[in-house]
Amino acid sequence: MQSQDVAQHHGPASSGAPGPVVDVEQAEAALVEHYPRLVRLAYLVLPPSLGRNRRVLTAHALTQRALPRGRKPASAIPAQSTGRDTDPGYTFVRLQVVRTALEAARPLKGRLWPRRSQLPPLLPQVWGLRLFPRSGGADELALDQRLATLSGPGRAAYVLRGLEQLADGDVHRVLAAAGAEDPHEALREADGVPAHYALLVSPEFDPCSLQARPTDLMRRRQHTKAAFAAAAALAVCGALIALPGDGWGPDGAAAPAYAQNPAAEAALDPGRLTRISPTAWKTSARADFSVWPARGALAGDTALLRRALAVWARPGETVRVSATPGTQTGGPAGPPQLLYAGEVDNTRVVILYDGLRIVRYAEPKSGTEGAALDFARVDGATGAGAGALVLGRSDGNVRYLTAPWVEKAAERDLTKPGAGAMDLGLTDGVTGPMSSPALQPGTCTSWNVLQLTDASGAKLSSDLGELVPAHLTTGRPGRTREVSGAASLRTWAPFACSLAGERSAGVRSVNAWAYADQPLPDGGGTASWLCTRAETWRGDGTAALAQFHTPGGQYGAVAAKGTDVRACGPRDPHVLAGVLWRSGAGTWYLLAAGSRDTASIRSTGGVTASAQGDMLAVRAEQGAQAQLSGTLDDGSALHGLR
């Protein structure tokens, strides 16, 4: 492992020198460092009429073409005050991205030939797939629709205000430098859209975190055949057009049916949906989704259920589809189980379960345009893992549908162990709205979690941006327990914000294990070591973090991270990690700690030292790189987490 420096650092002050010059290397460094933000900026400024697939590819193409040719004078427009404000490379590249995105939005009239930015991008190019960002909630959809009504400069003004946090005067100068005809009018347009700037950083507008769906497979197959025999291709197309069916009306946003057979029709018949008795869970030996009853005021709406099933089987071009990693998005193999159908905020929602997956269908109250389909893998879910599902997110809040055995639902701030839990109330299993950390932009100052109470006690879960919240536990791997007492809440508090790194990763549960308390040199008190391990529904992609917390510190620092490792888990309940730490006297130390059955620790590389027992503290140079190893009480080797 490489030890981490946990001392506080401050960036250099701005020199204030006028007229900086940007060369290719400086611009490239800024582009690479801030690439996701620049692509998001381009995506938001581009017109939604392009379609999400072309909009994603064009955003990447415009950003990648933003490098200067030779040395160029930097833009005088400041960047947001997050470390980019002293980087002329970033301000130059940002201006180029805005300029070309505005060009792409201009009409072609009056020009003999379109500009390069107005043509479909040559690179990057993806064949056989449609790419689009993950689906957001009703708020993101509403904002996207409002931005679509603005002109290109109006969208750019709104995004520069919200995403880049520029003052109106700076926005005006950026737009003028980017070639906007009337920056004043663009700012007036942006004033007409509600200032929901936090939504701009949601996954809905992230063209770097994408979902993939195939293009029209039948059409591709027909075109391949047509290359060899045009007459045969025409016959195939004619046969497809002549297929019987009920048309688009009853199936809403679903694509046309490619084939019909009795098994497929049975799976899509709302009359054959499985509905569980409201009291079945009381006598069942199981405590999972299979004993959830059907709830919601629209559980008898046959037309809504038919649309949900049809879209699940054949999502159309306009349907926003998302899935947790490792989750298949195909149609149901047989009639699924209905868990919920009702109205949530301004959306009609249907939740279905096929034994392996939870599927959430959502459509606006006003129609089926803008429908969304979300998939989550839940095989093996039981107890707390099957305690709640996300019904919807709106205005930074989330509502849950809870298991029938849940007696009480409350909201708790995991960063404040001494604060009480706030009751959310339950109406037919539906909670009131609570603040969602998955929608929390910027710096983490709190982390609200869901506390569910049943006959066995309280259990905590956290919204990580997916349908199923992640179950939180504490204790040594293999002997974990619920986060319910004061001690376990204090264990989690300094490390709650580290859950942000597990958003949208298909996480099933996260365990926090306080494995060591280490006396600090120079009378610095006692630091705590904690290992958090996130288990996923798919099995791979597990993440283990060793974290270090000094006395009086509000948050812990990540000392080491391992992905797809057994350390800190039930198969290998051991861990070893280290950090570089500066004492109050200004002396740097290499600190390392292992789990309690560690017999010795050794450091090599930039710091050579060894110690008996499960802790090591030795003087070191600032910035030193060290590799850690150790032995366990039984003589087996222990490696530093990495």
Short mmCIF file of N, CA and C in Angstrom, two decimals, residues 182-269:
data_model
loop_
_atom_site.label_atom_id
_atom_site.label_comp_id
_atom_site.label_asym_id
_atom_site.label_seq_id
_atom_site.Cartn_x
_atom_site.Cartn_y
_atom_site.Cartn_z
N ASP A 182 -26.78 38.16 -28.07
CA ASP A 182 -27.38 39.06 -27.07
C ASP A 182 -27.26 38.42 -25.68
N PRO A 183 -26.13 38.57 -25.01
CA PRO A 183 -25.99 37.97 -23.66
C PRO A 183 -27.02 38.48 -22.66
N HIS A 184 -27.44 39.75 -22.79
CA HIS A 184 -28.45 40.28 -21.87
C HIS A 184 -29.75 39.48 -22.00
N GLU A 185 -30.18 39.21 -23.23
CA GLU A 185 -31.40 38.45 -23.44
C GLU A 185 -31.25 37.02 -22.92
N ALA A 186 -30.06 36.45 -23.08
CA ALA A 186 -29.82 35.10 -22.57
C ALA A 186 -29.98 35.06 -21.05
N LEU A 187 -29.47 36.07 -20.35
CA LEU A 187 -29.62 36.12 -18.90
C LEU A 187 -31.08 36.29 -18.50
N ARG A 188 -31.84 37.07 -19.28
CA ARG A 188 -33.26 37.23 -18.98
C ARG A 188 -34.01 35.91 -19.19
N GLU A 189 -33.63 35.16 -20.22
CA GLU A 189 -34.24 33.84 -20.42
C GLU A 189 -33.96 32.93 -19.23
N ALA A 190 -32.72 32.91 -18.77
CA ALA A 190 -32.34 32.04 -17.65
C ALA A 190 -33.10 32.42 -16.39
N ASP A 191 -33.45 33.71 -16.23
CA ASP A 191 -34.21 34.14 -15.06
C ASP A 191 -35.57 33.46 -14.99
N GLY A 192 -36.09 33.02 -16.15
CA GLY A 192 -37.42 32.41 -16.17
C GLY A 192 -37.46 30.97 -15.74
N VAL A 193 -36.30 30.37 -15.48
CA VAL A 193 -36.25 28.96 -15.04
C VAL A 193 -35.91 28.94 -13.55
N PRO A 194 -36.66 28.19 -12.75
CA PRO A 194 -36.36 28.12 -11.30
C PRO A 194 -34.91 27.73 -11.05
N ALA A 195 -34.31 28.33 -10.03
CA ALA A 195 -32.88 28.14 -9.75
C ALA A 195 -32.64 26.84 -9.00
N HIS A 196 -32.95 25.71 -9.64
CA HIS A 196 -32.70 24.40 -9.04
C HIS A 196 -31.30 23.93 -9.46
N TYR A 197 -30.29 24.68 -9.07
CA TYR A 197 -28.94 24.42 -9.57
C TYR A 197 -28.36 23.10 -9.04
N ALA A 198 -28.81 22.65 -7.88
CA ALA A 198 -28.28 21.40 -7.33
C ALA A 198 -28.58 20.22 -8.25
N LEU A 199 -29.66 20.32 -9.04
CA LEU A 199 -30.02 19.22 -9.93
C LEU A 199 -29.03 19.07 -11.08
N LEU A 200 -28.25 20.12 -11.38
CA LEU A 200 -27.32 20.05 -12.51
C LEU A 200 -26.20 19.05 -12.28
N VAL A 201 -25.95 18.66 -11.02
CA VAL A 201 -24.88 17.69 -10.75
C VAL A 201 -25.45 16.29 -10.54
N SER A 202 -26.72 16.07 -10.87
CA SER A 202 -27.32 14.76 -10.68
C SER A 202 -26.90 13.82 -11.81
N PRO A 203 -27.05 12.50 -11.63
CA PRO A 203 -26.69 11.54 -12.69
C PRO A 203 -27.48 11.75 -13.97
N GLU A 204 -28.66 12.37 -13.92
CA GLU A 204 -29.47 12.62 -15.11
C GLU A 204 -28.69 13.42 -16.16
N PHE A 205 -27.78 14.29 -15.73
CA PHE A 205 -27.04 15.16 -16.65
C PHE A 205 -25.55 14.81 -16.67
N ASP A 206 -25.20 13.57 -16.37
CA ASP A 206 -23.80 13.13 -16.35
C ASP A 206 -23.51 12.26 -17.57
N PRO A 207 -22.97 12.82 -18.66
CA PRO A 207 -22.68 12.02 -19.85
C PRO A 207 -21.44 11.16 -19.73
N CYS A 208 -20.84 11.09 -18.53
CA CYS A 208 -19.70 10.19 -18.31
C CYS A 208 -20.12 8.93 -17.56
N SER A 209 -21.34 8.89 -17.04
CA SER A 209 -21.86 7.70 -16.37
C SER A 209 -23.09 7.28 -17.14
N LEU A 210 -22.93 6.28 -18.00
CA LEU A 210 -23.90 6.03 -19.05
C LEU A 210 -24.56 4.66 -18.91
N GLN A 211 -25.76 4.58 -19.45
CA GLN A 211 -26.46 3.32 -19.67
C GLN A 211 -26.38 2.99 -21.15
N ALA A 212 -26.35 1.72 -21.49
CA ALA A 212 -26.28 1.29 -22.88
C ALA A 212 -27.48 0.41 -23.20
N ARG A 213 -28.09 0.67 -24.35
CA ARG A 213 -29.16 -0.16 -24.87
C ARG A 213 -28.86 -0.44 -26.33
N PRO A 214 -29.27 -1.60 -26.85
CA PRO A 214 -29.00 -1.87 -28.28
C PRO A 214 -29.86 -0.98 -29.16
N THR A 215 -29.36 -0.74 -30.34
CA THR A 215 -30.19 -0.09 -31.35
C THR A 215 -31.25 -1.08 -31.79
N ASP A 216 -32.05 -0.71 -32.77
CA ASP A 216 -33.13 -1.59 -33.22
C ASP A 216 -32.53 -2.85 -33.83
N LEU A 217 -32.52 -3.94 -33.06
CA LEU A 217 -31.87 -5.17 -33.50
C LEU A 217 -32.51 -5.74 -34.75
N MET A 218 -33.84 -5.66 -34.82
CA MET A 218 -34.52 -6.19 -35.99
C MET A 218 -34.13 -5.41 -37.24
N ARG A 219 -34.04 -4.08 -37.11
CA ARG A 219 -33.68 -3.27 -38.27
C ARG A 219 -32.26 -3.56 -38.72
N ARG A 220 -31.33 -3.74 -37.76
CA ARG A 220 -29.95 -4.06 -38.14
C ARG A 220 -29.88 -5.39 -38.87
N ARG A 221 -30.65 -6.37 -38.38
CA ARG A 221 -30.63 -7.68 -39.06
C ARG A 221 -31.20 -7.57 -40.47
N GLN A 222 -32.26 -6.77 -40.59
CA GLN A 222 -32.86 -6.60 -41.92
C GLN A 222 -31.90 -5.90 -42.88
N HIS A 223 -31.17 -4.91 -42.40
CA HIS A 223 -30.23 -4.20 -43.26
C HIS A 223 -29.10 -5.11 -43.70
N THR A 224 -28.67 -6.01 -42.80
CA THR A 224 -27.61 -6.95 -43.18
C THR A 224 -28.09 -7.86 -44.30
N LYS A 225 -29.30 -8.36 -44.16
CA LYS A 225 -29.84 -9.21 -45.21
C LYS A 225 -30.01 -8.44 -46.52
N ALA A 226 -30.40 -7.16 -46.39
CA ALA A 226 -30.63 -6.36 -47.59
C ALA A 226 -29.36 -6.14 -48.38
N ALA A 227 -28.21 -6.15 -47.70
CA ALA A 227 -26.95 -5.99 -48.41
C ALA A 227 -26.70 -7.13 -49.37
N PHE A 228 -27.25 -8.30 -49.10
CA PHE A 228 -27.08 -9.46 -49.97
C PHE A 228 -28.29 -9.72 -50.86
N ALA A 229 -29.47 -9.45 -50.35
CA ALA A 229 -30.68 -9.74 -51.14
C ALA A 229 -31.76 -8.73 -50.80
N ALA A 230 -31.87 -7.68 -51.58
CA ALA A 230 -32.82 -6.62 -51.31
C ALA A 230 -34.25 -7.14 -51.32
N ALA A 231 -34.53 -8.05 -52.19
CA ALA A 231 -35.89 -8.57 -52.26
C ALA A 231 -36.25 -9.31 -50.97
N ALA A 232 -35.30 -10.10 -50.41
CA ALA A 232 -35.57 -10.82 -49.18
C ALA A 232 -35.80 -9.85 -48.03
N ALA A 233 -35.02 -8.77 -47.98
CA ALA A 233 -35.19 -7.78 -46.92
C ALA A 233 -36.57 -7.13 -46.99
N LEU A 234 -37.06 -6.84 -48.20
CA LEU A 234 -38.38 -6.25 -48.33
C LEU A 234 -39.46 -7.21 -47.86
N ALA A 235 -39.26 -8.51 -48.13
CA ALA A 235 -40.22 -9.50 -47.68
C ALA A 235 -40.27 -9.58 -46.15
N VAL A 236 -39.07 -9.52 -45.53
CA VAL A 236 -39.03 -9.56 -44.06
C VAL A 236 -39.73 -8.34 -43.48
N CYS A 237 -39.45 -7.16 -44.05
CA CYS A 237 -40.09 -5.94 -43.55
C CYS A 237 -41.61 -6.02 -43.70
N GLY A 238 -42.06 -6.54 -44.85
CA GLY A 238 -43.49 -6.67 -45.05
C GLY A 238 -44.13 -7.60 -44.05
N ALA A 239 -43.41 -8.68 -43.73
CA ALA A 239 -43.95 -9.63 -42.75
C ALA A 239 -44.06 -8.99 -41.37
N LEU A 240 -43.06 -8.18 -41.03
CA LEU A 240 -43.09 -7.52 -39.72
C LEU A 240 -44.23 -6.53 -39.63
N ILE A 241 -44.46 -5.79 -40.71
CA ILE A 241 -45.53 -4.79 -40.69
C ILE A 241 -46.89 -5.47 -40.56
N ALA A 242 -47.02 -6.67 -41.13
CA ALA A 242 -48.29 -7.38 -41.11
C ALA A 242 -48.57 -8.11 -39.82
N LEU A 243 -47.62 -8.11 -38.85
CA LEU A 243 -47.84 -8.81 -37.59
C LEU A 243 -49.07 -8.26 -36.87
N PRO A 244 -49.92 -9.14 -36.30
CA PRO A 244 -51.09 -8.63 -35.55
C PRO A 244 -50.67 -7.97 -34.26
N GLY A 245 -51.51 -7.11 -33.72
CA GLY A 245 -51.21 -6.45 -32.45
C GLY A 245 -52.25 -5.40 -32.14
N ASP A 246 -52.20 -4.89 -30.94
CA ASP A 246 -53.18 -3.90 -30.51
C ASP A 246 -52.73 -2.48 -30.76
N GLY A 247 -51.53 -2.29 -31.36
CA GLY A 247 -51.08 -0.94 -31.64
C GLY A 247 -50.46 -0.27 -30.45
N TRP A 248 -50.20 1.04 -30.55
CA TRP A 248 -49.46 1.79 -29.54
C TRP A 248 -50.32 2.18 -28.35
N GLY A 249 -51.64 2.35 -28.56
CA GLY A 249 -52.47 2.90 -27.51
C GLY A 249 -52.38 2.20 -26.17
N PRO A 250 -52.75 0.91 -26.06
CA PRO A 250 -52.76 0.27 -24.74
C PRO A 250 -51.39 0.09 -24.12
N ASP A 251 -50.32 0.04 -24.93
CA ASP A 251 -48.98 -0.23 -24.41
C ASP A 251 -48.20 1.04 -24.10
N GLY A 252 -48.78 2.22 -24.28
CA GLY A 252 -48.11 3.47 -23.90
C GLY A 252 -46.81 3.67 -24.62
N ALA A 253 -45.72 3.85 -23.84
CA ALA A 253 -44.41 4.17 -24.41
C ALA A 253 -43.63 2.95 -24.85
N ALA A 254 -44.25 1.77 -24.86
CA ALA A 254 -43.54 0.56 -25.28
C ALA A 254 -43.31 0.57 -26.78
N ALA A 255 -42.25 -0.12 -27.21
CA ALA A 255 -41.97 -0.29 -28.63
C ALA A 255 -42.95 -1.30 -29.21
N PRO A 256 -43.09 -1.33 -30.56
CA PRO A 256 -43.99 -2.33 -31.17
C PRO A 256 -43.54 -3.74 -30.85
N ALA A 257 -44.50 -4.66 -30.77
CA ALA A 257 -44.18 -6.05 -30.48
C ALA A 257 -43.49 -6.68 -31.67
N TYR A 258 -42.38 -7.38 -31.43
CA TYR A 258 -41.65 -8.06 -32.50
C TYR A 258 -42.26 -9.44 -32.78
N ALA A 259 -42.76 -10.12 -31.76
CA ALA A 259 -43.34 -11.45 -31.93
C ALA A 259 -44.35 -11.67 -30.82
N GLN A 260 -45.25 -12.61 -31.05
CA GLN A 260 -46.25 -12.94 -30.06
C GLN A 260 -46.27 -14.44 -29.84
N ASN A 261 -46.30 -14.86 -28.59
CA ASN A 261 -46.45 -16.27 -28.25
C ASN A 261 -47.18 -16.33 -26.92
N PRO A 262 -47.78 -17.47 -26.59
CA PRO A 262 -48.59 -17.55 -25.37
C PRO A 262 -47.83 -17.22 -24.09
N ALA A 263 -46.55 -17.67 -23.98
CA ALA A 263 -45.79 -17.40 -22.76
C ALA A 263 -45.53 -15.91 -22.59
N ALA A 264 -45.16 -15.24 -23.70
CA ALA A 264 -44.90 -13.80 -23.62
C ALA A 264 -46.17 -13.03 -23.28
N GLU A 265 -47.30 -13.43 -23.88
CA GLU A 265 -48.54 -12.73 -23.61
C GLU A 265 -48.98 -12.91 -22.15
N ALA A 266 -48.74 -14.12 -21.59
CA ALA A 266 -49.11 -14.36 -20.19
C ALA A 266 -48.32 -13.47 -19.26
N ALA A 267 -47.00 -13.28 -19.56
CA ALA A 267 -46.15 -12.44 -18.70
C ALA A 267 -46.57 -10.98 -18.74
N LEU A 268 -47.25 -10.57 -19.82
CA LEU A 268 -47.62 -9.16 -19.98
C LEU A 268 -49.10 -8.91 -19.72
N ASP A 269 -49.78 -9.88 -19.20
CA ASP A 269 -51.21 -9.74 -18.92
C ASP A 269 -51.39 -9.23 -17.49
#
